[in-house]
Coordinates of C-alpha atoms in Angstrom, one line a residue:
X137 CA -35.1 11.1 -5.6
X138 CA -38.2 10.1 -7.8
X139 CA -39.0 6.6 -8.8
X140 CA -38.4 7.6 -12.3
X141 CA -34.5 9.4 -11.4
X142 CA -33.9 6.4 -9.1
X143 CA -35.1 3.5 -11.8
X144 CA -32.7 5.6 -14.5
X145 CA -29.9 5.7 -11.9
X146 CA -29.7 2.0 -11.2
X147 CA -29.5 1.2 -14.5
X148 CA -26.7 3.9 -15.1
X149 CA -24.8 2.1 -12.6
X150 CA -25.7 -1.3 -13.6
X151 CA -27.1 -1.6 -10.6
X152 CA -30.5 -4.3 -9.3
X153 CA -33.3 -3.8 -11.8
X154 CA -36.3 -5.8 -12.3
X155 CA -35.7 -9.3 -12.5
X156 CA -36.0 -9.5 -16.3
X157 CA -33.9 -6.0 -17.0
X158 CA -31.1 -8.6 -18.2
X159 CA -33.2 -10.0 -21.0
X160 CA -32.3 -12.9 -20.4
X161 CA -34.9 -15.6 -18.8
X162 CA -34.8 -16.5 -15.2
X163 CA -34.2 -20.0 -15.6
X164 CA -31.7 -19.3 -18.6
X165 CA -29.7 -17.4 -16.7
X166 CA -29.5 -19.8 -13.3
X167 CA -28.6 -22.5 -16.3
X168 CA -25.9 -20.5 -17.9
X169 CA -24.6 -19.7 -14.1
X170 CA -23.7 -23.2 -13.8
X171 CA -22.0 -23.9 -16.9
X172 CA -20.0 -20.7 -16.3
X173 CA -19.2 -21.9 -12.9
X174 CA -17.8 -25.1 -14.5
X175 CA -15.6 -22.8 -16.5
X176 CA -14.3 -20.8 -13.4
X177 CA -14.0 -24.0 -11.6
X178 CA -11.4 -25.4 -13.9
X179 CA -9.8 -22.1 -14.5
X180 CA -8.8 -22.5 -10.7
X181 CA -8.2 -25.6 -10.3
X182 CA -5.6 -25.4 -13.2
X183 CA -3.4 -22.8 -10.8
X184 CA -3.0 -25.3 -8.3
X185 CA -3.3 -28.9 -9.6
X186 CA 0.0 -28.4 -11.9
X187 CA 2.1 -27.6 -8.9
X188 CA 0.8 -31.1 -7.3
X189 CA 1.5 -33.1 -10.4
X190 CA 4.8 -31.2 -10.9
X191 CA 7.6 -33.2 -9.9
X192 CA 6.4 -36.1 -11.2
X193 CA 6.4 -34.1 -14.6
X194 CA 10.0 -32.9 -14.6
X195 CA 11.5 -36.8 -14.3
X196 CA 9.0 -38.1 -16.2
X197 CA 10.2 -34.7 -19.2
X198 CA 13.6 -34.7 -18.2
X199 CA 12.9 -31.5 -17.1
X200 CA 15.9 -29.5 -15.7
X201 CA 15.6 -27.8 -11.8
X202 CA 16.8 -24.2 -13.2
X203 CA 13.8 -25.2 -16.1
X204 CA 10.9 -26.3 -14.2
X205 CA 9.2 -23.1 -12.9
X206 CA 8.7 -22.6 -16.7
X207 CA 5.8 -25.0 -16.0
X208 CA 4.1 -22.4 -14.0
X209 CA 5.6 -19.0 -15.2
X210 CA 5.2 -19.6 -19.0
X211 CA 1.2 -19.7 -18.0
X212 CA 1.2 -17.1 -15.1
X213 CA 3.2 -14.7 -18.2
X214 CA 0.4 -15.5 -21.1
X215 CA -2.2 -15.5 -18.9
X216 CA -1.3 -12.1 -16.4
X217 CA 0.3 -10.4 -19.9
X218 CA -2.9 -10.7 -22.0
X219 CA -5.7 -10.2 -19.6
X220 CA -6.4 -6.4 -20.6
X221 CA -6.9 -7.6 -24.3
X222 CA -8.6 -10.8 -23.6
X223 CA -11.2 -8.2 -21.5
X224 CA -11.5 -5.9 -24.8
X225 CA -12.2 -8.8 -27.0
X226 CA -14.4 -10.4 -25.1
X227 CA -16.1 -6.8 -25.2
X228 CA -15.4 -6.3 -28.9
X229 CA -16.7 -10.2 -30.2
X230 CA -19.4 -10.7 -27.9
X231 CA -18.8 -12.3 -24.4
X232 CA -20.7 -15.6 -25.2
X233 CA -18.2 -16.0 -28.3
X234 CA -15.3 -15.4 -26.3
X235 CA -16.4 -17.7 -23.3
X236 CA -16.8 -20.8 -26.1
X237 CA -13.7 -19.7 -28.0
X238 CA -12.0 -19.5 -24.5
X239 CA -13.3 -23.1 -23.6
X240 CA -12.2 -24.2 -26.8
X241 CA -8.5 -23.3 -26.8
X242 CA -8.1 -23.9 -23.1
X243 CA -8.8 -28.0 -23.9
X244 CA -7.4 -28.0 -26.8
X245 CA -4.5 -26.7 -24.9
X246 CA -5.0 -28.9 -21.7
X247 CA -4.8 -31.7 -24.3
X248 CA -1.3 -31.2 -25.7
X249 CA 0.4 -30.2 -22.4
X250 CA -1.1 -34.4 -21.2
X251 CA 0.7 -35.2 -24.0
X252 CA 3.7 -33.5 -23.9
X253 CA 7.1 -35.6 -24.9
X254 CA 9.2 -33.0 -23.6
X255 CA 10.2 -30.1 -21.5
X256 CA 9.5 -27.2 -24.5
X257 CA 6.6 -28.6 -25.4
X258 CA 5.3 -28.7 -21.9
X259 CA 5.8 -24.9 -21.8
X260 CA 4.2 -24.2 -25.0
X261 CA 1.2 -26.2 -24.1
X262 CA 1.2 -23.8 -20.5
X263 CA 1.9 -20.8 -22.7
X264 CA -0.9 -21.1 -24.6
X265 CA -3.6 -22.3 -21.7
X266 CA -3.0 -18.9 -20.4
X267 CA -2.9 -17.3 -23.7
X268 CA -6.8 -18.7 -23.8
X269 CA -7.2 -18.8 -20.2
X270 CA -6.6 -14.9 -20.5
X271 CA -9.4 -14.9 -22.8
X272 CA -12.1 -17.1 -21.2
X273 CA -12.0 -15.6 -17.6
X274 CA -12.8 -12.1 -18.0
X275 CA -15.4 -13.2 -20.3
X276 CA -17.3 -15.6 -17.7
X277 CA -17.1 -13.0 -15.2
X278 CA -18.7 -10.2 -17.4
X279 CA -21.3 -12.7 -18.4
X280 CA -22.3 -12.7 -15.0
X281 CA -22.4 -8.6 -14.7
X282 CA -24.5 -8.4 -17.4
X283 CA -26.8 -11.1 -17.0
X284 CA -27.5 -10.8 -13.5
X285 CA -29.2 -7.2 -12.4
X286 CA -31.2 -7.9 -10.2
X287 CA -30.0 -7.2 -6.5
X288 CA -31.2 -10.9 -4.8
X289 CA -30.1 -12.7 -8.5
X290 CA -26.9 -10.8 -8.4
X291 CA -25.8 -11.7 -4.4
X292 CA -26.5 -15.5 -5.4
X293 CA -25.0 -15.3 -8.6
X294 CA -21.8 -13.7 -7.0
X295 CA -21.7 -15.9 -3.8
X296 CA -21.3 -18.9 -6.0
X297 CA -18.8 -17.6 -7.9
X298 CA -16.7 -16.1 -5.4
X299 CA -16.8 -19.3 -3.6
X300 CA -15.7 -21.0 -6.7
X301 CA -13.2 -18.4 -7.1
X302 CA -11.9 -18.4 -3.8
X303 CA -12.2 -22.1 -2.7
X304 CA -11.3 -23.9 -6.3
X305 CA -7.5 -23.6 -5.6
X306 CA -8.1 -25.9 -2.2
X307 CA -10.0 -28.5 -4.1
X308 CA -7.3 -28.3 -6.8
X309 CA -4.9 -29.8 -4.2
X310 CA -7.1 -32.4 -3.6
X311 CA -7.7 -33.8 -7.4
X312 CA -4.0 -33.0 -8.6
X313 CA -3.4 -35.4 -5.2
X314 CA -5.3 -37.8 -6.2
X315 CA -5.0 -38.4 -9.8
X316 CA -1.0 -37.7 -9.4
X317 CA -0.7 -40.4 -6.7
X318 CA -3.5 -42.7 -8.4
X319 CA -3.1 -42.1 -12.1
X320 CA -0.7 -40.4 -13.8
X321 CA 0.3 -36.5 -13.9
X322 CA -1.5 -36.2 -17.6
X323 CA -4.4 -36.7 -16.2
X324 CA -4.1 -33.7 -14.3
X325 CA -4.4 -32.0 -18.1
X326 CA -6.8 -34.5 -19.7
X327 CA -9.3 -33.6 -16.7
X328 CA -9.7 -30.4 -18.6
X329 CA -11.2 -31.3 -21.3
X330 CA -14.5 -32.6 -19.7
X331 CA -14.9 -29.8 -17.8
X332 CA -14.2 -27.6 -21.2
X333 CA -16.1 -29.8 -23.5
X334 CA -19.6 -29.6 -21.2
X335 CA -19.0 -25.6 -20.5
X336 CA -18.6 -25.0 -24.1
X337 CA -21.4 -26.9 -25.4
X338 CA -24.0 -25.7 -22.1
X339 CA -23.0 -21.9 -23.0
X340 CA -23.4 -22.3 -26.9
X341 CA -27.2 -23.5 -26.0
X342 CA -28.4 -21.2 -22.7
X343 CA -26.3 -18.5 -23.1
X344 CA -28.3 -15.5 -24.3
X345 CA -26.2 -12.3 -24.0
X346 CA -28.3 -9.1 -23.4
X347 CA -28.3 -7.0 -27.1
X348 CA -26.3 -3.7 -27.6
X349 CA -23.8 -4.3 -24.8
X350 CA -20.9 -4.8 -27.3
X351 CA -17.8 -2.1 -27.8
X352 CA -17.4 -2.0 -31.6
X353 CA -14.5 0.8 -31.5
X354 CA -11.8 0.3 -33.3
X355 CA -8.8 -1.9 -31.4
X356 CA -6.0 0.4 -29.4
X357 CA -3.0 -1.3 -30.6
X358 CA -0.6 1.0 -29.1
X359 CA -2.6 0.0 -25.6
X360 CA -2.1 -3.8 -26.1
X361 CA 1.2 -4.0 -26.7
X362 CA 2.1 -1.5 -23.7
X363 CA -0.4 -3.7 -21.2
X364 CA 1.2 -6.7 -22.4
X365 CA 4.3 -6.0 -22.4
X366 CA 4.0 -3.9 -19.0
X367 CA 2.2 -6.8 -17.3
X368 CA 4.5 -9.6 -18.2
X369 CA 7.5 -7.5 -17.5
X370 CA 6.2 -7.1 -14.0
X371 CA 5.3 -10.6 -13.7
X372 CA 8.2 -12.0 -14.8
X373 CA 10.0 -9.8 -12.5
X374 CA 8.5 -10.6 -9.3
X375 CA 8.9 -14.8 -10.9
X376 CA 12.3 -14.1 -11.2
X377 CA 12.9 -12.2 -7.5
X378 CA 11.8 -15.2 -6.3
X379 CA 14.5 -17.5 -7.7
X380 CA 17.5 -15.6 -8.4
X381 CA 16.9 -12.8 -5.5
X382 CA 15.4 -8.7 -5.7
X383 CA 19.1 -7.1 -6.2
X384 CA 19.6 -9.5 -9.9
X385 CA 20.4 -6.9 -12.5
X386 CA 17.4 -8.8 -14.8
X387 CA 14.9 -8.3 -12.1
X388 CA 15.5 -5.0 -11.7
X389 CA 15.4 -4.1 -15.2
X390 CA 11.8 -6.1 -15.6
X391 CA 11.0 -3.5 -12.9
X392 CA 12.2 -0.3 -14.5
X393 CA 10.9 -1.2 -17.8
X394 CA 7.8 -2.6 -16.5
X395 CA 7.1 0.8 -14.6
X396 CA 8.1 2.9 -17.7
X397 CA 5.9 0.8 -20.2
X398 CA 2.8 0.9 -17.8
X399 CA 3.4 4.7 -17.3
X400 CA 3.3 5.0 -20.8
X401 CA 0.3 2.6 -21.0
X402 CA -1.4 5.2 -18.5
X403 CA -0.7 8.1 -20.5
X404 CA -1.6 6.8 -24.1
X405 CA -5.4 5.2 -22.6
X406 CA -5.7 9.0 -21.3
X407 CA -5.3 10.7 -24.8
X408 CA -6.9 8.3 -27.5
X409 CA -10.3 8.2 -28.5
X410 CA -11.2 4.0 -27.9
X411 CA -8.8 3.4 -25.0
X412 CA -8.0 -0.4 -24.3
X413 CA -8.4 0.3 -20.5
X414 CA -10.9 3.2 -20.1
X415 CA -10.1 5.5 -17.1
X416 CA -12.8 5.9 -16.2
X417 CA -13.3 1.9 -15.2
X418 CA -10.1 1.9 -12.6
X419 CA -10.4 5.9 -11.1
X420 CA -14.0 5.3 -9.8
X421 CA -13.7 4.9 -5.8
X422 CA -15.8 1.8 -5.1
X423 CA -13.9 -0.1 -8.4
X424 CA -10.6 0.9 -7.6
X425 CA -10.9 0.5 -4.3
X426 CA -12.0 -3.4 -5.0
X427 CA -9.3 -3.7 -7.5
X428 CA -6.4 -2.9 -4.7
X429 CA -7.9 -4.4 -2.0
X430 CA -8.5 -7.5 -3.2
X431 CA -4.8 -7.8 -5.1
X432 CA -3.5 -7.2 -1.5
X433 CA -5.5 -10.2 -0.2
X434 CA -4.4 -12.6 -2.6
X435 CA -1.0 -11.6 -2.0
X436 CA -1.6 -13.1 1.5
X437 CA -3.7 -15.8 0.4
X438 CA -1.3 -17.3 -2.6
X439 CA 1.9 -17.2 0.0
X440 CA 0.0 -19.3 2.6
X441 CA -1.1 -21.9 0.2
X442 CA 2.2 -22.2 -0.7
X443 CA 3.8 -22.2 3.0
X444 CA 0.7 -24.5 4.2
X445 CA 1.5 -27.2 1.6
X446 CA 4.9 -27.3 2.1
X447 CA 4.5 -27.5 5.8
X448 CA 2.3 -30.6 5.5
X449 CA 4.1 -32.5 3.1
X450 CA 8.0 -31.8 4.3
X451 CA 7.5 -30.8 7.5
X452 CA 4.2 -33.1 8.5
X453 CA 4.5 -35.7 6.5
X454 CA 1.3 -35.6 4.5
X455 CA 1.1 -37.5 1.3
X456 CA -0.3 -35.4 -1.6
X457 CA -4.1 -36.7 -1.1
X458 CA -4.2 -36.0 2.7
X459 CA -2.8 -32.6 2.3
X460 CA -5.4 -31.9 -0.2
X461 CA -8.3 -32.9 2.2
X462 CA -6.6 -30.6 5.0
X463 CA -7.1 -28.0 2.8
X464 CA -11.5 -28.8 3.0
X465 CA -12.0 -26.7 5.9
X466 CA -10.5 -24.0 4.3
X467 CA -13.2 -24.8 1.2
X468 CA -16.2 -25.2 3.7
X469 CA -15.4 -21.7 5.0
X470 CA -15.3 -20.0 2.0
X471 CA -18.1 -21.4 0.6
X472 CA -20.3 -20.5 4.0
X473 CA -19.0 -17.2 3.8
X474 CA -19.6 -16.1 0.5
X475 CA -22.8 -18.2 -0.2
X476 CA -24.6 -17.9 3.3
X477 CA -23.0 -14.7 5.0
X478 CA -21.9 -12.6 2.0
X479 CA -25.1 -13.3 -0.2
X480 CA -27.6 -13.0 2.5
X481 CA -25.9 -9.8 3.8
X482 CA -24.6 -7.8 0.3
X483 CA -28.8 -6.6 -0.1
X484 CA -28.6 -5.2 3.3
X485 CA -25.6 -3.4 4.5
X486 CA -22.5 -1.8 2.3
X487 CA -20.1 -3.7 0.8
X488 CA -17.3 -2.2 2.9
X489 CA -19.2 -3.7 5.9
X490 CA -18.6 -7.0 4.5
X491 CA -15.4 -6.8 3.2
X492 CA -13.6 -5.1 5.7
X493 CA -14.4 -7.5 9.0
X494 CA -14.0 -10.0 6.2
X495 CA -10.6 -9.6 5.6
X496 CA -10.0 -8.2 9.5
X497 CA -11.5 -12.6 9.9
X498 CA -9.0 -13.6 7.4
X499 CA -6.5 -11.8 9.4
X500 CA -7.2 -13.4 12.7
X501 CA -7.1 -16.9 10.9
X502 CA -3.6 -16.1 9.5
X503 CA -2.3 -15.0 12.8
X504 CA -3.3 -18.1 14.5
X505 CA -0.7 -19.7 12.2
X506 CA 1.9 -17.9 13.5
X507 CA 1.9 -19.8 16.3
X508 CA 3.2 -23.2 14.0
X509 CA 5.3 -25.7 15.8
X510 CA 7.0 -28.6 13.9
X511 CA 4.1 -30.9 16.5
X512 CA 1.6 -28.4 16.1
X513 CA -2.1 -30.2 16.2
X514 CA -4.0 -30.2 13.3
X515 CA -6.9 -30.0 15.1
X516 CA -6.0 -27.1 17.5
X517 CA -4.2 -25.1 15.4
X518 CA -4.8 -25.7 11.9
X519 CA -8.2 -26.3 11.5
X520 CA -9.6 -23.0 13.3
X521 CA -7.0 -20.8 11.7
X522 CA -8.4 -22.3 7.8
X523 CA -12.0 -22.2 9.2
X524 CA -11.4 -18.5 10.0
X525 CA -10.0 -17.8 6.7
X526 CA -12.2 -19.6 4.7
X527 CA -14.9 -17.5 6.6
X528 CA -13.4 -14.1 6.1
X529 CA -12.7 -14.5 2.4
X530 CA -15.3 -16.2 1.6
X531 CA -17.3 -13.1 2.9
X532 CA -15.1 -10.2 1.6
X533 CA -14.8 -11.5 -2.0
X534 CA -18.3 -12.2 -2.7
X535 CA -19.4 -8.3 -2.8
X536 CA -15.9 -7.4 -3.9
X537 CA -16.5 -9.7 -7.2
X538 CA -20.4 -7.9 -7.9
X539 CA -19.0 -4.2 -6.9
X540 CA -16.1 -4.7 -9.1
X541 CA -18.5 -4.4 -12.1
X542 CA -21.4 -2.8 -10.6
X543 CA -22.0 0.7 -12.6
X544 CA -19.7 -0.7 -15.3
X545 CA -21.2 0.6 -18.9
X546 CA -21.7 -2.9 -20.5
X547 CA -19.6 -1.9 -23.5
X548 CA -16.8 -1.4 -20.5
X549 CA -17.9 -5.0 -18.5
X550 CA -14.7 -7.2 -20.3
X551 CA -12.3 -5.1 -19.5
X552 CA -13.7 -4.0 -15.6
X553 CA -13.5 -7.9 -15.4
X554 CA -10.1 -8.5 -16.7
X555 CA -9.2 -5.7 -14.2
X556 CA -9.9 -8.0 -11.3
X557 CA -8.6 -11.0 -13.0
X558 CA -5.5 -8.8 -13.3
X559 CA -5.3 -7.8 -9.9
X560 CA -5.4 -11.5 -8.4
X561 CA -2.9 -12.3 -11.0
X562 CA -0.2 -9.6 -10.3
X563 CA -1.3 -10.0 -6.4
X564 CA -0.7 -14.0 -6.7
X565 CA 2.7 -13.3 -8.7
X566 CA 3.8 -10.8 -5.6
X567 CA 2.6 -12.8 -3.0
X568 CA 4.7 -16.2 -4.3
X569 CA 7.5 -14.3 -4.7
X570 CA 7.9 -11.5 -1.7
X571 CA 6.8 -13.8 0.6
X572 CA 8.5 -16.9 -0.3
X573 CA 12.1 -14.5 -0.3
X574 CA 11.0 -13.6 3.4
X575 CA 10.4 -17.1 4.5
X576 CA 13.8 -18.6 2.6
X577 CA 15.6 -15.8 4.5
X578 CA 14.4 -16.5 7.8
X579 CA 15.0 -20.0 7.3
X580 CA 18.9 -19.7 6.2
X581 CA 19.6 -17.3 9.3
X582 CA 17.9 -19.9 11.8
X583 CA 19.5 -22.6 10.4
X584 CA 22.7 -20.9 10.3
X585 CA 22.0 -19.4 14.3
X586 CA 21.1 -23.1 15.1
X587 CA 23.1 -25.7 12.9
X588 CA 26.6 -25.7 15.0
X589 CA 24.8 -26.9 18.0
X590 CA 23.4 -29.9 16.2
X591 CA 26.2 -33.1 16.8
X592 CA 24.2 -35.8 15.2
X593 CA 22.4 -36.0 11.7
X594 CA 19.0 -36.6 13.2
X595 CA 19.8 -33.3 15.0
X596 CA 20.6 -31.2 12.1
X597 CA 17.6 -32.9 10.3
X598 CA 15.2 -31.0 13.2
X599 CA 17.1 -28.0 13.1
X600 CA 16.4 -27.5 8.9
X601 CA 12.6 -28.4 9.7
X602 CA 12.3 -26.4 13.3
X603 CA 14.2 -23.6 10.3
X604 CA 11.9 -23.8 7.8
X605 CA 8.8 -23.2 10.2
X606 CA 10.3 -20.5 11.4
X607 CA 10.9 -19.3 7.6
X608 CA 7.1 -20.1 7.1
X609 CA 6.0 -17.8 10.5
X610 CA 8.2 -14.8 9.7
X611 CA 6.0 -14.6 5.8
X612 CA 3.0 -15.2 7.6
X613 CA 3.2 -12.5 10.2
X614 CA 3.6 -10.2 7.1
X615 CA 0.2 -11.7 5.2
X616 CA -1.2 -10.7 8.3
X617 CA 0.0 -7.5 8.1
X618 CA -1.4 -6.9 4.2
X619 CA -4.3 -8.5 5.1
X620 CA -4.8 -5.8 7.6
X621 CA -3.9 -3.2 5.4
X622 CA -6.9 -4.4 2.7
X623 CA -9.5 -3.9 5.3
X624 CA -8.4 -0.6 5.4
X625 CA -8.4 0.3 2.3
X626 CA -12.3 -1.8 1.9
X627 CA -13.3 0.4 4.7
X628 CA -11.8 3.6 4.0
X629 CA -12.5 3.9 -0.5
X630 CA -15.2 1.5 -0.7
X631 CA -18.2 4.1 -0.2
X632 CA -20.9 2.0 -1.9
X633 CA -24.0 2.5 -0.2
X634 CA -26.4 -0.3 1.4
X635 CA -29.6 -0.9 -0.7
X636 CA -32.6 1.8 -0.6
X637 CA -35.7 0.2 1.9
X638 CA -37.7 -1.7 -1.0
X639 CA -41.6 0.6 -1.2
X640 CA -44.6 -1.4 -1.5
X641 CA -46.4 -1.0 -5.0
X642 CA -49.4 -1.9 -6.1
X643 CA -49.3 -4.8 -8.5
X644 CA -52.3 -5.1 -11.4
X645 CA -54.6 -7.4 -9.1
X646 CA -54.2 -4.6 -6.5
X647 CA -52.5 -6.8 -3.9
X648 CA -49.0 -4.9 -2.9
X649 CA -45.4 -6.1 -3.6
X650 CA -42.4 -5.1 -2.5
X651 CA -40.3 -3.0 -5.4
X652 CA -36.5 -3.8 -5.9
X653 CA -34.1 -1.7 -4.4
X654 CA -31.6 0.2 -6.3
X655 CA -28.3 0.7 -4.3
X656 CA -27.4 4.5 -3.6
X657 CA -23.5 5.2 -4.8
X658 CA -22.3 7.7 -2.2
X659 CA -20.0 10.1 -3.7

């Protein structure tokens, strides 16, 4: 290929250019990065610092047992329900626009839920931080694709990111711990608005979005209500399946109908002229191939928070604050593998070669926890298994993040983005749900094999703990399973190739320097 054909091809694909081929100065861009990050960062934290500051909500609302998941399934509904169109507008209004409109909504949000009186307007405050939430995250992400071109910029730019993305929920536990046991729950709402406020007011002033990558066509209503409507039937089915069981006659029908209205969805994007989801984004191999591999990973990764923080606090003992710092080598390993393994690596060999054996490390780490006693050691056990993980994530989802809009038209980048926000949202919903049923059935049979045996209360006390271990082992062995199954799917449809050798050029004062590679897309 000439160097002509292969400059043309990289920036088809959206691939590495030169280092200014973003329009958008250096040191602009490494400044916007970390306002962007502080975005992402409280995105995440938001998904797990509720659920810390959650029962202290409910008696504090008078906030009914059969009521209280609406804390966390009003959002997970808004937000999972109105990704697609939060993608298309970002794509449609400019992405800088969105990301401070985003910011915006999300305190302003944040702000009534701290001062909620009561149990509906807690959800209405939840309801519409992921109606926003939906709206700022595919935005910062495609901020980042079309910024950052250039193949070093981009693995940097990415590895922070994904380790934000991967390693925020840990460090969530850890904050909602503190301010919960320290403060008060609001704060765990009010902390929001900082983090909004500075965001908002850093992107308004660095943020230079690169000209002409806006999608002016007309909106595809027809597609927005069938994506919403599809998507939040499906995630309100698997929120449901985990609280009143898979064979409920509602959870089946969010099922059917979400099926029917997201074979419809599939249909209409394939016959109208500006689809809200172009085909063309999820059918290419290296994209979809992301897209599914990485919803299967979270699926793992969203149960064994979950499990993990449950066994620490019931079955351990753990106050909220410790259990948050167990969670830190969890966040050290994720951080190390996507800023120091995956960014150092993603110039050099194939993504698949990174996110494969990441997710085969992930694996390993999850099957050390099978091994979970009611005295199991921190230190022997726990900590190598969340060292491991951290690791392998860390690793795999840094070049699944950049390769999920890599090649992306940038008129396309929103909605590629919102895709992958989509598919750790569905793949979060699944994962709390399908392996939460498995554990809570493993749990009632032991206890029910077990219990008769048991003569004294202390006894029976064990037996329910030594149970719901056993629950907690049975999911796990299947999140090793999945996890197993992504690095198979990473290896087998991810065929993006490694980086072309940089050639040595001639610069103007004659001395050479190396030219930046543009990846080769195997076909």
């Amino acid at each position: 290929m000439s160097a002509t054909a292969s400059s043309a091809s990289g920036k088809a694909l959206g691939a590495p250019g030169s280092p200014g081929s973003s329009g958008v100065p250096g040191a602009n861009r490494w400044k916007a990065l970390g306002f962007i990050a502080i975005a992402q960062l409280m995105v995440v934290l938001d998904a797990t610092i509720v659920n810390i500051a959650l029962p202290s909500a409910q008696q504090d609302l008078g906030i009914s047992d059969g009521n209280r998941q609406w804390v966390v399934t009003a959002y997970a509904l808004a937000f999972g329900g109105l990704l697609l169109f939060g993608g298309r507008m970002a794509d449609l209004w400019g992405r800088k626009r969105a990301f401070v409109l985003g910011l915006g909504g999300f305190a302003a949000a944040s702000a009534l839920g701290g001062a909620a009186t009561n149990g509906a307007m807690m959800f209405g405050a939840r309801a519409l931080q992921g109606v926003f939430g939906a709206l700022l995250a595919p935005a910062a992400l495609s901020l980042l694709a079309v910024m950052f071109t250039d193949g070093r910029e981009r693995a940097k730019a990415f590895g922070i990111y994904g380790a934000i993305a991967g390693g925020g929920g840990a460090v969530g536990l850890i904050l909602g711990g503190f301010l919960t046991e320290y403060l008060d729950w609001r704060w765990t709402f009010f902390v929001n608005i900082p983090f909004a406020v500075v965001a908002a007011a850093g992107a308004y002033f660095v943020i230079r979005e690169p000209a002409g990558g806006r999608n002016r066509s007309p909106l595809d209503i027809p597609g927005v209500v069938l994506s919403t409507l599809g998507l939040v039937a499906l995630v309100y089915g698997f929120t449901r399946a985990e609280s009143d069981g898979w064979s409920d006659s509602v959870t089946v029908g969010m099922f059917v109908a979400s099926a029917v209205l997201l074979a419809a969805f599939v249909l209409v994007e394939s016959r109208v002229g500006a689809p809200l989801l172009p085909l063309r984004v999820i059918t290419e191999r290296n994209r979809g191939g992301v897209y599914l591999s990485l919803g299967l990973a979270i699926i793992a990764m969203f149960g064994l928070f979950l499990f993990l923080t449950y066994y620490l606090q019931v079955v351990k003992g753990y106050s909220p604050v410790r259990t948050g710092f167990a969670f830190l080598p969890m966040v050290a390993g994720m951080i190390t593998g996507s800023t120091q393994i995956g960014a150092r690596l993603m110039t050099r060999v194939a993504p698949r070669l990174l996110m494969g054996p990441g997710f085969l490390v992930a694996a390993v780490g999850m099957l050390l926890l099978t091994r979970m006693e009611i005295g199991s050691s921190y230190a022997a056990l726990l900590l190598p298994a969340m060292l491991l993980l951290g690791l392998g994530m860390g690793t795999a989802f840094m070049p699944a993040m950049s390769l999920a809009t890599q090649g992306v038209e940038p008129r396309d980048s929103g909605v590629a983005s919102a895709m992958v926000n989509t598919s750790q949202q569905v793949g979060g919903a699944i994962g709390t749900a399908l392996l939460n049923t498995i554990a809570a059935s493993a749990t009632t049979a032991y206890v029910a094999d077990h219990i008769g045996g048991a003569a004294s209360r202390s006894q029976q006390q064990l037996v329910r703990l030594q149970g719901q271990v056993e629950g907690y082992t049975s999911a796990i062995w299947f999140a090793v399973g999945i996890l197993v199954v992504a690095a198979v799917i990473a290896l087998s449809l991810v065929n993006a190739g490694r980086p072309a050798r940089p050639a040595a050029v001639s610069s103007s004062d004659g001395t050479d320097r190396d030219e930046v590679a543009v990846p080769v897309i195997a076909h």
